[in-house]
PDB file of C-alpha atoms and ligand atoms in Angstrom:
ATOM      1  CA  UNK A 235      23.004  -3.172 -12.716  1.00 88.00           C
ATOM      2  CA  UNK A 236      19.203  -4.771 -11.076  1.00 96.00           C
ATOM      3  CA  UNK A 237      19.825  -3.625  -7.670  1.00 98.00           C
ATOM      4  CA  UNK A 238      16.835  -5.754  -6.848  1.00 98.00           C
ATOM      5  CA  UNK A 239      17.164  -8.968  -8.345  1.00 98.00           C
ATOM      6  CA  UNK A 240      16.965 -11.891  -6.210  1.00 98.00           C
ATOM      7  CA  UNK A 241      15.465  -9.725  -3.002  1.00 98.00           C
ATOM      8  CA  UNK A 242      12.621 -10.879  -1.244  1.00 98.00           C
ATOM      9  CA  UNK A 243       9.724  -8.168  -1.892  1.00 98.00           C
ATOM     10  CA  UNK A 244       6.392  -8.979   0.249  1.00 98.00           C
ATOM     11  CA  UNK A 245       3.726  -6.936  -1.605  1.00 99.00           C
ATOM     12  CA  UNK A 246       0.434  -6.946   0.732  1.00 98.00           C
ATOM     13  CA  UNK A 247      -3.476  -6.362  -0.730  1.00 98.00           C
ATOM     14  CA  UNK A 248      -1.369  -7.128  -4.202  1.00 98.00           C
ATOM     15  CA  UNK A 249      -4.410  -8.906  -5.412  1.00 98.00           C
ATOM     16  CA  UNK A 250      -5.469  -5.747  -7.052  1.00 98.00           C
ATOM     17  CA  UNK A 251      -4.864  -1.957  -8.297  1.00 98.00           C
ATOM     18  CA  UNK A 252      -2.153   0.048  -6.907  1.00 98.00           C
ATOM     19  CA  UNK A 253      -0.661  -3.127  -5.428  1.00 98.00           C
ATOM     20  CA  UNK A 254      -1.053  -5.195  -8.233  1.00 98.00           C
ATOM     21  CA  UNK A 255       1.038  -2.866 -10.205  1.00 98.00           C
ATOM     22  CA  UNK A 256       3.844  -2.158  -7.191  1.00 99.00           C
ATOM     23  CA  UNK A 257       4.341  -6.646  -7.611  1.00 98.00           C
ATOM     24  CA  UNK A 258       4.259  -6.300 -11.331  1.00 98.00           C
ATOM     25  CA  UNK A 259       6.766  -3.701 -11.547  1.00 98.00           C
ATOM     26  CA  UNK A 260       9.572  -5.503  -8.738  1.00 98.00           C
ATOM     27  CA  UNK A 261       8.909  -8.788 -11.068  1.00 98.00           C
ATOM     28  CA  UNK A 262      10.159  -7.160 -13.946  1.00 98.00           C
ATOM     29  CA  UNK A 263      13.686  -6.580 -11.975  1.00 98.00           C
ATOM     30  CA  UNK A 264      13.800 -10.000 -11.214  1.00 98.00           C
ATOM     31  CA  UNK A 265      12.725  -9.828  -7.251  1.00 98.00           C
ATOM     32  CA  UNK A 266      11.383 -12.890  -5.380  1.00 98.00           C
ATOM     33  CA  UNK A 267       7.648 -11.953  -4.417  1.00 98.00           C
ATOM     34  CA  UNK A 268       5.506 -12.619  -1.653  1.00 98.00           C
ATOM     35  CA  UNK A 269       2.431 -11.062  -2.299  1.00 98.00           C
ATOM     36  CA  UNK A 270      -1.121 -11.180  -0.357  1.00 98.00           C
ATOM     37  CA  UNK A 271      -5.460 -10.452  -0.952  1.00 98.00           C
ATOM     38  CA  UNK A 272      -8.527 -11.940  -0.369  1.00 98.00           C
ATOM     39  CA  UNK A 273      -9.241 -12.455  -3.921  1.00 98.00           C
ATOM     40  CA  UNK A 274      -7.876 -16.591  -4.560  1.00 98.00           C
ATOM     41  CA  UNK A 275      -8.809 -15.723  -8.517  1.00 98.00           C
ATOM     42  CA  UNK A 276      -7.467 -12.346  -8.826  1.00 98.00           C
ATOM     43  CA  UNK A 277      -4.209 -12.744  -6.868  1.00 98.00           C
ATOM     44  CA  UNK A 278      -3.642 -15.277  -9.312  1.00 98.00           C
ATOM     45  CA  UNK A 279      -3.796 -14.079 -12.208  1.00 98.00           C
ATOM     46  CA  UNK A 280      -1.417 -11.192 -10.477  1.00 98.00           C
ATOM     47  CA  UNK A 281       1.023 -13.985  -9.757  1.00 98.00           C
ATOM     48  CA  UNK A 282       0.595 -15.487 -13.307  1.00 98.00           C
ATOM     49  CA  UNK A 283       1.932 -12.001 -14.797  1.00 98.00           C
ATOM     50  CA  UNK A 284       4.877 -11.794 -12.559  1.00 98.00           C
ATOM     51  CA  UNK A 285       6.225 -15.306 -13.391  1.00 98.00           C
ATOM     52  CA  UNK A 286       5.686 -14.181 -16.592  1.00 98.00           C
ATOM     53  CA  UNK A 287       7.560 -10.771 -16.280  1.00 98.00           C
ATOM     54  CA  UNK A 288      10.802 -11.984 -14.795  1.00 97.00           C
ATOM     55  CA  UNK A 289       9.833 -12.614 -10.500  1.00 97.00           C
ATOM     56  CA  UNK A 290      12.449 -15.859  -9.836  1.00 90.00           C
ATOM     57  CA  UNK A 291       9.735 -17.140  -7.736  1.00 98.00           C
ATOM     58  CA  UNK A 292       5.962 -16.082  -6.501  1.00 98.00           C
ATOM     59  CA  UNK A 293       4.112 -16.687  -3.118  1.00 98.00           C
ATOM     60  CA  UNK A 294       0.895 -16.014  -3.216  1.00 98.00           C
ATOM     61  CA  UNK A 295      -0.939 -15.587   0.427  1.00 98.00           C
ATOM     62  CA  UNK A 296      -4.525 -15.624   1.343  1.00 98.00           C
ATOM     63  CA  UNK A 297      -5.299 -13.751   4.137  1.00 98.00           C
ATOM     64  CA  UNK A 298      -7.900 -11.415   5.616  1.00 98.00           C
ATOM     65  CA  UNK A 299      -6.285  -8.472   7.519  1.00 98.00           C
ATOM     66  CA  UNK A 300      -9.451  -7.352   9.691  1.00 98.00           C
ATOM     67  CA  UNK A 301      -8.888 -10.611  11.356  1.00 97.00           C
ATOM     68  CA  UNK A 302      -6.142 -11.143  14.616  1.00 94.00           C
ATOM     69  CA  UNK A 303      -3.012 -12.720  13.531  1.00 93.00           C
ATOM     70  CA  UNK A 304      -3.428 -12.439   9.748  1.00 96.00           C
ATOM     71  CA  UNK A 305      -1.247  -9.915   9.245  1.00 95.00           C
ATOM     72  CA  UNK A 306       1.671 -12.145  11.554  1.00 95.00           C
ATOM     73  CA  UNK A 307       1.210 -15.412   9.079  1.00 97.00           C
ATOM     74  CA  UNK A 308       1.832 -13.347   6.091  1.00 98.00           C
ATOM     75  CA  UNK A 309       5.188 -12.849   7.830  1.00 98.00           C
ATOM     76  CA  UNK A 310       5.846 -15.882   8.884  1.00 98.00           C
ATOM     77  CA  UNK A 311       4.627 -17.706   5.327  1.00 98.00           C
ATOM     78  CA  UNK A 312       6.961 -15.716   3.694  1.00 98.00           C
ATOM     79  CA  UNK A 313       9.751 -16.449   5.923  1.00 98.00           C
ATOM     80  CA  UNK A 314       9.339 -20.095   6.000  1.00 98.00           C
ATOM     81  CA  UNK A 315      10.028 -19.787   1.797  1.00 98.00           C
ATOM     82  CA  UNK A 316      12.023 -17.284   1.625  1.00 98.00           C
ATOM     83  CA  UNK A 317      14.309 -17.231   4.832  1.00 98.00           C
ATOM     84  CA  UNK A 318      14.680 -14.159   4.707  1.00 97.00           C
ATOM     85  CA  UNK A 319      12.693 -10.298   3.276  1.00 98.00           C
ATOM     86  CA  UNK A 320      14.718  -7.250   1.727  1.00 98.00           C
ATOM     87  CA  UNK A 321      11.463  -5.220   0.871  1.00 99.00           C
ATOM     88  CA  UNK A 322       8.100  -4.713   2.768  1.00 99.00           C
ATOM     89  CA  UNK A 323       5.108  -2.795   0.942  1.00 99.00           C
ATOM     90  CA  UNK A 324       2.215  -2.196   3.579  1.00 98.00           C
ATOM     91  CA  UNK A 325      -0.154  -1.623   0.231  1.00 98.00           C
ATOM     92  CA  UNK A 326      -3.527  -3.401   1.501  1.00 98.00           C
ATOM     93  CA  UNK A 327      -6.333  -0.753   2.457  1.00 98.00           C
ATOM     94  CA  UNK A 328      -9.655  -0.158   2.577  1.00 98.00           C
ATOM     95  CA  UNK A 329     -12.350   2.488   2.525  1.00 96.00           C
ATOM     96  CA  UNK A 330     -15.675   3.600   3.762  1.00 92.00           C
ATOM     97  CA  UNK A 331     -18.043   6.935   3.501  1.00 92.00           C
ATOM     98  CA  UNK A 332     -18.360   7.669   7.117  1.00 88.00           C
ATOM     99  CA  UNK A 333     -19.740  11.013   7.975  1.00 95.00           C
ATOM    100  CA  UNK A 334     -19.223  11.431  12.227  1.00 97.00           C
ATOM    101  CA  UNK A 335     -23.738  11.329  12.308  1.00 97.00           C
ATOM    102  CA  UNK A 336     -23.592   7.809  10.139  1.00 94.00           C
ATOM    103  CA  UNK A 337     -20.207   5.944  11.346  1.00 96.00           C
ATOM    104  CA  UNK A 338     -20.431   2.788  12.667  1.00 97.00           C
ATOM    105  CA  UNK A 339     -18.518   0.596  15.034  1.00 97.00           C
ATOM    106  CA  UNK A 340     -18.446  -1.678  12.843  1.00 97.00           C
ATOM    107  CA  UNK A 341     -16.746   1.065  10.211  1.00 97.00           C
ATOM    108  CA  UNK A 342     -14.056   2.279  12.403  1.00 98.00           C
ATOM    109  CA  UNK A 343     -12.981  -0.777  13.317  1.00 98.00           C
ATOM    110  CA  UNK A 344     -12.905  -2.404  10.048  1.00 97.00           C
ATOM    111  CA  UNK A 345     -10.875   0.274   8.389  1.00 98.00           C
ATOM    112  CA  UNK A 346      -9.000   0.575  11.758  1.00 98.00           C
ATOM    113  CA  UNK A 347      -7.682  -3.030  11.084  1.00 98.00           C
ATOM    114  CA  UNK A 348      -7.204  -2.792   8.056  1.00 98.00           C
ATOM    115  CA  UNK A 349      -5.575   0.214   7.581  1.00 98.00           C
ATOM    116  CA  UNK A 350      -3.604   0.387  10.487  1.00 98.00           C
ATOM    117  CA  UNK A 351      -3.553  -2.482  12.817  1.00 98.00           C
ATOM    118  CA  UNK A 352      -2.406  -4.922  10.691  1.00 98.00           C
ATOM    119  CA  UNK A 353      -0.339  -2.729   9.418  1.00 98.00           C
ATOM    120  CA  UNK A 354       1.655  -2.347  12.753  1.00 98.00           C
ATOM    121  CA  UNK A 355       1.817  -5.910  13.404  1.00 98.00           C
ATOM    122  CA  UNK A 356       2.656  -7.248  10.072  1.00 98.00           C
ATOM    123  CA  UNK A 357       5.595  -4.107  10.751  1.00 98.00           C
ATOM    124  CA  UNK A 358       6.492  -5.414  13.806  1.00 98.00           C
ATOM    125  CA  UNK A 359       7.025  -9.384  12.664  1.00 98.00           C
ATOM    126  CA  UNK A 360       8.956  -8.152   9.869  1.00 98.00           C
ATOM    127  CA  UNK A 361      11.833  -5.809  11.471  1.00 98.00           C
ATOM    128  CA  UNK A 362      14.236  -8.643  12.703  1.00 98.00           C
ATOM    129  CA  UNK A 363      14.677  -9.977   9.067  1.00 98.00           C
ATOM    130  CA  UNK A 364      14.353  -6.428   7.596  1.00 98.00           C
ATOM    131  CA  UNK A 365      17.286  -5.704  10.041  1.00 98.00           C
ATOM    132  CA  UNK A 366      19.343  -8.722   9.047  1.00 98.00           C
ATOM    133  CA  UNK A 367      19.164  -7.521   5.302  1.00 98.00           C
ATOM    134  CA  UNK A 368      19.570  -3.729   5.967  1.00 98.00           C
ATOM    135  CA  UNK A 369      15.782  -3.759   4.387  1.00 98.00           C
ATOM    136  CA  UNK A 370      13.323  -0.744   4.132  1.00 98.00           C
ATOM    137  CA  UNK A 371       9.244  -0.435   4.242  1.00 99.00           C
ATOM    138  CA  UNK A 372       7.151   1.359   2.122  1.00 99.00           C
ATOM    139  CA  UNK A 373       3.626   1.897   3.410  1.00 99.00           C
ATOM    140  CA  UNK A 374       0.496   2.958   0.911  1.00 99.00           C
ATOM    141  CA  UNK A 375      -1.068   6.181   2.848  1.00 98.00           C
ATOM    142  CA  UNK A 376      -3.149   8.635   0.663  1.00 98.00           C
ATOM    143  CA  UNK A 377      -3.372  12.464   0.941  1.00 97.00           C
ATOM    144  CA  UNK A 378      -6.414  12.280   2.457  1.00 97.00           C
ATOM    145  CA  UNK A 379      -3.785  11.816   5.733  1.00 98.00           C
ATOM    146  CA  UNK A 380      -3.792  15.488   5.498  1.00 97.00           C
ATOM    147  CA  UNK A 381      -7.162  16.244   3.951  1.00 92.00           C
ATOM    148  CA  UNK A 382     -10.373  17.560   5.549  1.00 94.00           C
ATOM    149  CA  UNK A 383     -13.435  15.682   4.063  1.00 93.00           C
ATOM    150  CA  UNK A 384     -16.308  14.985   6.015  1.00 96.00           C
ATOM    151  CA  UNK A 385     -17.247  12.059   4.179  1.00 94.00           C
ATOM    152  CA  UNK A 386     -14.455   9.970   4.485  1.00 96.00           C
ATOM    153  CA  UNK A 387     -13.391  10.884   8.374  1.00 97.00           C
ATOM    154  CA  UNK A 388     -12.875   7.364   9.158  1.00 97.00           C
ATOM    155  CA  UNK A 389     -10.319   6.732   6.287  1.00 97.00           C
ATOM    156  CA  UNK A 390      -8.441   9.979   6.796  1.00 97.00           C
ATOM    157  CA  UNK A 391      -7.533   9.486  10.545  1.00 98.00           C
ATOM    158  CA  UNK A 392      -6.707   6.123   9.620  1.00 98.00           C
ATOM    159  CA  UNK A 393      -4.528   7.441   7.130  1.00 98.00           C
ATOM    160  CA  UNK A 394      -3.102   9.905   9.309  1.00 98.00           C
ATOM    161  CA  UNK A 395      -2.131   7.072  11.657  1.00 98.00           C
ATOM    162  CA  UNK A 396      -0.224   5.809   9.204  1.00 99.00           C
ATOM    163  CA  UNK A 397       1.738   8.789   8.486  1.00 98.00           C
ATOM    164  CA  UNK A 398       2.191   9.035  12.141  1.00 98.00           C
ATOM    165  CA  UNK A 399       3.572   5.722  12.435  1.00 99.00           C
ATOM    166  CA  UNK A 400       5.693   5.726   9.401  1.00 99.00           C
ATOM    167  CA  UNK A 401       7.824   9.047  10.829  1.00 98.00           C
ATOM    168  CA  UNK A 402       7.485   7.502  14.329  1.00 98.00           C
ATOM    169  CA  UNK A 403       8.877   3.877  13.333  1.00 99.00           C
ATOM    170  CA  UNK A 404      11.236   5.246  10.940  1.00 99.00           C
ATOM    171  CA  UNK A 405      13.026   6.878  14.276  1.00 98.00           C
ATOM    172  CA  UNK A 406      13.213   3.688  16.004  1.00 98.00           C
ATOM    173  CA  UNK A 407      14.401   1.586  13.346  1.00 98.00           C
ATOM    174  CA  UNK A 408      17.040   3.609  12.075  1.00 98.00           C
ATOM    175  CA  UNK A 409      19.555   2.886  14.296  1.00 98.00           C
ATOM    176  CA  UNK A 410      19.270  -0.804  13.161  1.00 98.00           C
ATOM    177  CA  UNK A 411      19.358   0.488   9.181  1.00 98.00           C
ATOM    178  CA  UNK A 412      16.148   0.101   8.147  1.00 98.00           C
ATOM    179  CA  UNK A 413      14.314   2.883   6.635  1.00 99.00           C
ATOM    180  CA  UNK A 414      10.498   3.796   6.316  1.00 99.00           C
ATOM    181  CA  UNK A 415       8.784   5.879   4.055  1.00 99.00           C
ATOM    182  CA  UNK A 416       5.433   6.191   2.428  1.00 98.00           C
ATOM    183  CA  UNK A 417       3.902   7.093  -1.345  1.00 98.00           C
ATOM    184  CA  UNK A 418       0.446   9.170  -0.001  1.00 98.00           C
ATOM    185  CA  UNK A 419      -1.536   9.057  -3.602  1.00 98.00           C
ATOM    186  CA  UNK A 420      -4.163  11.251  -4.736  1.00 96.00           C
ATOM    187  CA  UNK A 421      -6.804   9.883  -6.486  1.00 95.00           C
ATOM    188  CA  UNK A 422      -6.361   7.154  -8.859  1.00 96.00           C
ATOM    189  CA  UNK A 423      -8.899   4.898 -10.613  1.00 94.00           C
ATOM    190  CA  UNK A 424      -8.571   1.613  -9.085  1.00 95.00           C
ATOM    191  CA  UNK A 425     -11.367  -1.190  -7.754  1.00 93.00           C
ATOM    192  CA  UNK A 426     -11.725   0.775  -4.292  1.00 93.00           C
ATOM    193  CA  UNK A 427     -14.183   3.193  -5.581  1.00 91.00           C
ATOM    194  CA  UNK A 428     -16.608   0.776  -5.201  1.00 90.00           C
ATOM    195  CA  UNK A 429     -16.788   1.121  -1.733  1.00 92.00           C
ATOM    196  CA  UNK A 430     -17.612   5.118  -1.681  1.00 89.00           C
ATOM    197  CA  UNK A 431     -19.782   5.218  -5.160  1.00 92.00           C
ATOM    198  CA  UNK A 432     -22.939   2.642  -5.827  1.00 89.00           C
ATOM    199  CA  UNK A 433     -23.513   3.995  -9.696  1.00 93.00           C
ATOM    200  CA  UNK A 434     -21.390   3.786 -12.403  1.00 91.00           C
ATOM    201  CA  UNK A 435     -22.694   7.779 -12.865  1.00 93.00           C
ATOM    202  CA  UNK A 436     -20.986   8.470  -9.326  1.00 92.00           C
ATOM    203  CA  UNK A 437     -18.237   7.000 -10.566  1.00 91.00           C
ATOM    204  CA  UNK A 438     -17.786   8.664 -13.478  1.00 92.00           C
ATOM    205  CA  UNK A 439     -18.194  11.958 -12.061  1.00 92.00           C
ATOM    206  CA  UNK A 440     -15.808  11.703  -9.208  1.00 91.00           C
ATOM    207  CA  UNK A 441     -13.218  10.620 -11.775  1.00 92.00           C
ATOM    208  CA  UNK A 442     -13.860  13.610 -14.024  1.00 92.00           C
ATOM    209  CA  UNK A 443     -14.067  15.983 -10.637  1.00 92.00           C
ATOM    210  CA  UNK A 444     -10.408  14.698  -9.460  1.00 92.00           C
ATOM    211  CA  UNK A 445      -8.608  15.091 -12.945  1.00 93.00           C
ATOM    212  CA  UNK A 446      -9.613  18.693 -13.309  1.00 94.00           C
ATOM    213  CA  UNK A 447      -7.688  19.158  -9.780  1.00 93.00           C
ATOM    214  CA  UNK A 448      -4.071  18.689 -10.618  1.00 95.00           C
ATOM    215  CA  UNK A 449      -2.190  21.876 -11.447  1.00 94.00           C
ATOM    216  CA  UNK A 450       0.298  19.547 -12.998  1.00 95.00           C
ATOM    217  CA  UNK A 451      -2.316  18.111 -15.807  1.00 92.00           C
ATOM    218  CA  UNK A 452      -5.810  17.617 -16.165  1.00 91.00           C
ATOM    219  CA  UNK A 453      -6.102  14.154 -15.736  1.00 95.00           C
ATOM    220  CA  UNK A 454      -5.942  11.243 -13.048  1.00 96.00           C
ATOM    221  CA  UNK A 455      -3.126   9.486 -11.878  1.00 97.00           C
ATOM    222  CA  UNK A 456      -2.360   5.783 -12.692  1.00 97.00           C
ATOM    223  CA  UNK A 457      -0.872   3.087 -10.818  1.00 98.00           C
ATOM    224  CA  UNK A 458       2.010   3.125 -12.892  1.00 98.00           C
ATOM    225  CA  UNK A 459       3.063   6.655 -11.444  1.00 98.00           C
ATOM    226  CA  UNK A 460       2.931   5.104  -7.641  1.00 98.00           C
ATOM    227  CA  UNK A 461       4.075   1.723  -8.328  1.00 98.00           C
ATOM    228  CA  UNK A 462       7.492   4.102  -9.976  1.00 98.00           C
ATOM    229  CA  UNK A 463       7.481   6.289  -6.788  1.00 98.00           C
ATOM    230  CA  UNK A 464       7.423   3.303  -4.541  1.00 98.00           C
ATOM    231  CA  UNK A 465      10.514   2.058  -6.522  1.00 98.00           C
ATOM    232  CA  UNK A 466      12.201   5.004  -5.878  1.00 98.00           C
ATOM    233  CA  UNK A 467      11.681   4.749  -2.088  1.00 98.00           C
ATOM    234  CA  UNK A 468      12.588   1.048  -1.752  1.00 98.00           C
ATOM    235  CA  UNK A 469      15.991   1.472  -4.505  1.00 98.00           C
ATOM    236  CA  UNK A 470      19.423   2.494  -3.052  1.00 98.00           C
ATOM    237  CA  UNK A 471      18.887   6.028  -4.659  1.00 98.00           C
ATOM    238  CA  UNK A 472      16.746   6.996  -1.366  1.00 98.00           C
ATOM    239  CA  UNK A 473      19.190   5.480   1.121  1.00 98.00           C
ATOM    240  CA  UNK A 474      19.225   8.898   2.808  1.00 98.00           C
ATOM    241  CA  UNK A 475      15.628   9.035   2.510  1.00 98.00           C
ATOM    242  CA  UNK A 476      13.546   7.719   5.895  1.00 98.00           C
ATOM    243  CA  UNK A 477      10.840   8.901   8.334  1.00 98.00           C
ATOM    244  CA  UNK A 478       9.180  10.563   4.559  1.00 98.00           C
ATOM    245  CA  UNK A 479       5.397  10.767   3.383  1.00 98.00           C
ATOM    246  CA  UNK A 480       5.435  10.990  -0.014  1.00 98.00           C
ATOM    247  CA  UNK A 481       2.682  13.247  -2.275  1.00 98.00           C
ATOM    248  CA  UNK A 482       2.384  11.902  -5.615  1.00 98.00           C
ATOM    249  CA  UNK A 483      -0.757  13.603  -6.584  1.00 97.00           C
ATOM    250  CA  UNK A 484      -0.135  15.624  -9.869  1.00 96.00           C
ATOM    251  CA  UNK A 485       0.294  19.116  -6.710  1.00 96.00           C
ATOM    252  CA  UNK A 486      -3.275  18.195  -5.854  1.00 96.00           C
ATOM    253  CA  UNK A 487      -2.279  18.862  -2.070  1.00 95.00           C
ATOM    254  CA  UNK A 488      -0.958  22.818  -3.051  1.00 94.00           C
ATOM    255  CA  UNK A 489      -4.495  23.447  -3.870  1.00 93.00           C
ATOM    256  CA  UNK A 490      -6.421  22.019  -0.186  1.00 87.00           C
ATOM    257  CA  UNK A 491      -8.989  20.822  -2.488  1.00 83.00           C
TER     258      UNK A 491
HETATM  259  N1  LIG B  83      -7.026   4.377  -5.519  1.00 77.77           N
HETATM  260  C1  LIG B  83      -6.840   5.517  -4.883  1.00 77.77           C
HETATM  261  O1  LIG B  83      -7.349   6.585  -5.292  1.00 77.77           O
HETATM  262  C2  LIG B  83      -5.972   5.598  -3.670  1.00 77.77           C
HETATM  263  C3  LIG B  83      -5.535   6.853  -3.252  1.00 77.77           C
HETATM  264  C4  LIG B  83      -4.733   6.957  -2.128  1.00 77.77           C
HETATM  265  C5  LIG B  83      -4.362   5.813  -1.450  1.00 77.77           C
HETATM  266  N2  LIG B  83      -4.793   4.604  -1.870  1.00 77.77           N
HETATM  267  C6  LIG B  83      -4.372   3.421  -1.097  1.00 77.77           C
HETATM  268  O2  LIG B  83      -3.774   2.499  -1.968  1.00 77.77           O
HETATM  269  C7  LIG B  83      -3.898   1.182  -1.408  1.00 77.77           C
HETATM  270  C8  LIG B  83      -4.385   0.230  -2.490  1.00 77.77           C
HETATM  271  O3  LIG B  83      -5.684   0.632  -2.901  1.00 77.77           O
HETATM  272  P1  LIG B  83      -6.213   0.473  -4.398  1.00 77.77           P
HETATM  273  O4  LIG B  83      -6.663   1.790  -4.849  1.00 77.77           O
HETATM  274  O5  LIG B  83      -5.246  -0.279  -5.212  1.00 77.77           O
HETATM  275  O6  LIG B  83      -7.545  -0.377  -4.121  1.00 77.77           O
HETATM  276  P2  LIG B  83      -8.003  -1.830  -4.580  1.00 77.77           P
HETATM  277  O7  LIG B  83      -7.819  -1.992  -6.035  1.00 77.77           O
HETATM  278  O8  LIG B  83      -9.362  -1.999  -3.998  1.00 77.77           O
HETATM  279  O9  LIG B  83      -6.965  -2.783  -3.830  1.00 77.77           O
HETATM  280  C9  LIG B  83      -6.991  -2.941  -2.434  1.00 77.77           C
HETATM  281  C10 LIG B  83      -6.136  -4.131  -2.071  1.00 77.77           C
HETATM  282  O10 LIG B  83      -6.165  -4.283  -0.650  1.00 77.77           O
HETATM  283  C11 LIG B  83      -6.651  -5.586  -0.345  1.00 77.77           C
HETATM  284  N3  LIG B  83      -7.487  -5.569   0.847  1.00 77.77           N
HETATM  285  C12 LIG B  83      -8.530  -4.752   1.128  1.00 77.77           C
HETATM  286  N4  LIG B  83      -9.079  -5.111   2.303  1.00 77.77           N
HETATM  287  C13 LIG B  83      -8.385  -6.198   2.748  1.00 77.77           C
HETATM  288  C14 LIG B  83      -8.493  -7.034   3.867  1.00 77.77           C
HETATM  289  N5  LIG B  83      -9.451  -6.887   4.793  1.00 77.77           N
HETATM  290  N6  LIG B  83      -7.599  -8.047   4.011  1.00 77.77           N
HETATM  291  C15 LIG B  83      -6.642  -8.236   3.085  1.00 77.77           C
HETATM  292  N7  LIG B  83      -6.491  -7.496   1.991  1.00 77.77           N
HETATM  293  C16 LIG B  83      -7.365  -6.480   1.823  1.00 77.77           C
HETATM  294  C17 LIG B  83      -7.492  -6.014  -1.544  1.00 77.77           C
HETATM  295  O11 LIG B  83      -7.569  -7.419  -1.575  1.00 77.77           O
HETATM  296  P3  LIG B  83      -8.825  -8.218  -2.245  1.00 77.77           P
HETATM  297  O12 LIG B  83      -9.286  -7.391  -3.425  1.00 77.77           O
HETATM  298  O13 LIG B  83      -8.209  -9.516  -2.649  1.00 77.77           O
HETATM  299  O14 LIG B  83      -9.846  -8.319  -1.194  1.00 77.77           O
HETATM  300  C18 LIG B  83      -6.682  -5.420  -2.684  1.00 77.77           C
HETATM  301  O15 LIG B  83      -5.623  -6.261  -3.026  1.00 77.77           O
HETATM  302  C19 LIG B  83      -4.833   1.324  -0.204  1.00 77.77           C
HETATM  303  O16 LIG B  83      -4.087   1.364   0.978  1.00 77.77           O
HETATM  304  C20 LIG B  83      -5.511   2.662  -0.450  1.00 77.77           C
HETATM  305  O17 LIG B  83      -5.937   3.273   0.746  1.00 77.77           O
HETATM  306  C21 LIG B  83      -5.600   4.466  -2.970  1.00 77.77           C
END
């Protein structure tokens, strides 16, 4: 039996990478999608591929969530097709190097927004109709939450934010049956590297650096692996399961490197 078939699934930053796989792999069981980017072309072609794979119907969303209000029209688009939403994936992030001597104001408050404003207002649109359906939230941290890097300060306390508010949240909403967890990924090769490496070389050798630091195999993790783990969250097999942050990272995290 497709436990998910027919359930409204909003999918945000789904234009691309980790989301693009999370929307591709609730198509295939038959979900009706809402899914959200920046990227007109990209999200798309993302929306082409779930028709394709079995979604009963696709919305695809333009919106920009450093921007006020964004985040509450993704909820409200949605909701004016749909009627209703089963499934909410807080996926959209972004990233910048920010040592504490080079941030910027214009850093923090860009991944701020991103990363964790929007996220709590998108969140807080969505719980009356996540209440009538008895729905659940998965939010995209990372385990840099509970990493200590120096170069990516900004991103990590956003990220801890998150794991902040997906235990805190997960308290208040249980008493109306929603649940909240989050998948925290290690590293996996995806678009967003862009934004901390400007040669292919750097590139390349962060990706061969992070696969030699799983204990559980030398190699990287893909977005198949989270998109499955997100699954897991949002099925009926973690109904017990709320207020969790979620490792998938090959044991990276046993190692603090
Ligand atoms: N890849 C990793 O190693 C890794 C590890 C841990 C956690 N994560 C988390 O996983 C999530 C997805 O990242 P990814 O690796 O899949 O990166 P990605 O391929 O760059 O995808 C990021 C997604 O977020 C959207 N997005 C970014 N900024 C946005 C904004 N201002 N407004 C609206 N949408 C925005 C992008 O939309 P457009 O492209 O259309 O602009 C894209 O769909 C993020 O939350 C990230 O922090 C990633």
């Amino acid at each position: 039996m497709n436990e998910f078939k027919g359930k409204v699934v909003l999918v945000t930053g789904a234009s691309s990478g980790i989301g693009a796989e999370i929307a591709i792999v609730f198509a295939k069981h038959q979900v009706r999608l809402s899914i959200t980017g920046r990227n007109e072309e990209n999200l798309k072609k993302v929306a082409e591929e779930c028709r394709k794979l079995g979604a009963k119907e696709v919305l695809e969303i333009i919106a920009d969530l450093s921007k006020d209000n964004e985040a509450e029209k993704i909820v409200e688009e949605t909701i004016k097709m749909f009627q209703n939403m089963d499934i909410l994936i807080n996926n959209a992030g972004t990233v910048s190097l920010s040592l504490l001597s080079k941030a910027t104001r214009e850093e923090f408050d860009e991944t701020f927004d991103v990363n964790v404003k929007a996220v709590v207002f998108l969140t807080q649109q969505a719980i009356p109709y996540l209440e009538k359906t008895k729905g659940n939230i998965v939010n995209i941290s990372s385990i840099a939450s509970h990493f200590y890097d120096p170069k990516v300060l900004l991103y990590s306390m956003s990220k801890a934010a998150l794991d902040q508010f997906t235990r805190t949240v997960a308290l208040e909403v249980a008493e109306k049956g929603i649940r909240v967890n989050s998948v925290n990924p290690g590293y996996v090769p995806t678009n967003i590297l862009r934004l901390i490496c400007d040669t292919s070389e750097e590139k390349e050798d962060f990706q061969k650096l992070s696969s030699t630091l799983h204990p559980l195999g030398k190699q990287n993790l893909t977005v198949e692996e989270i998109a499955d783990s997100v699954l897991y969250l949002a099925s009926e097999r973690a109904k017990m399961v709320t207020g969790v942050c979620l490792d998938v990272d090959r044991g990276r995290s046993l190692t603090g490197q």
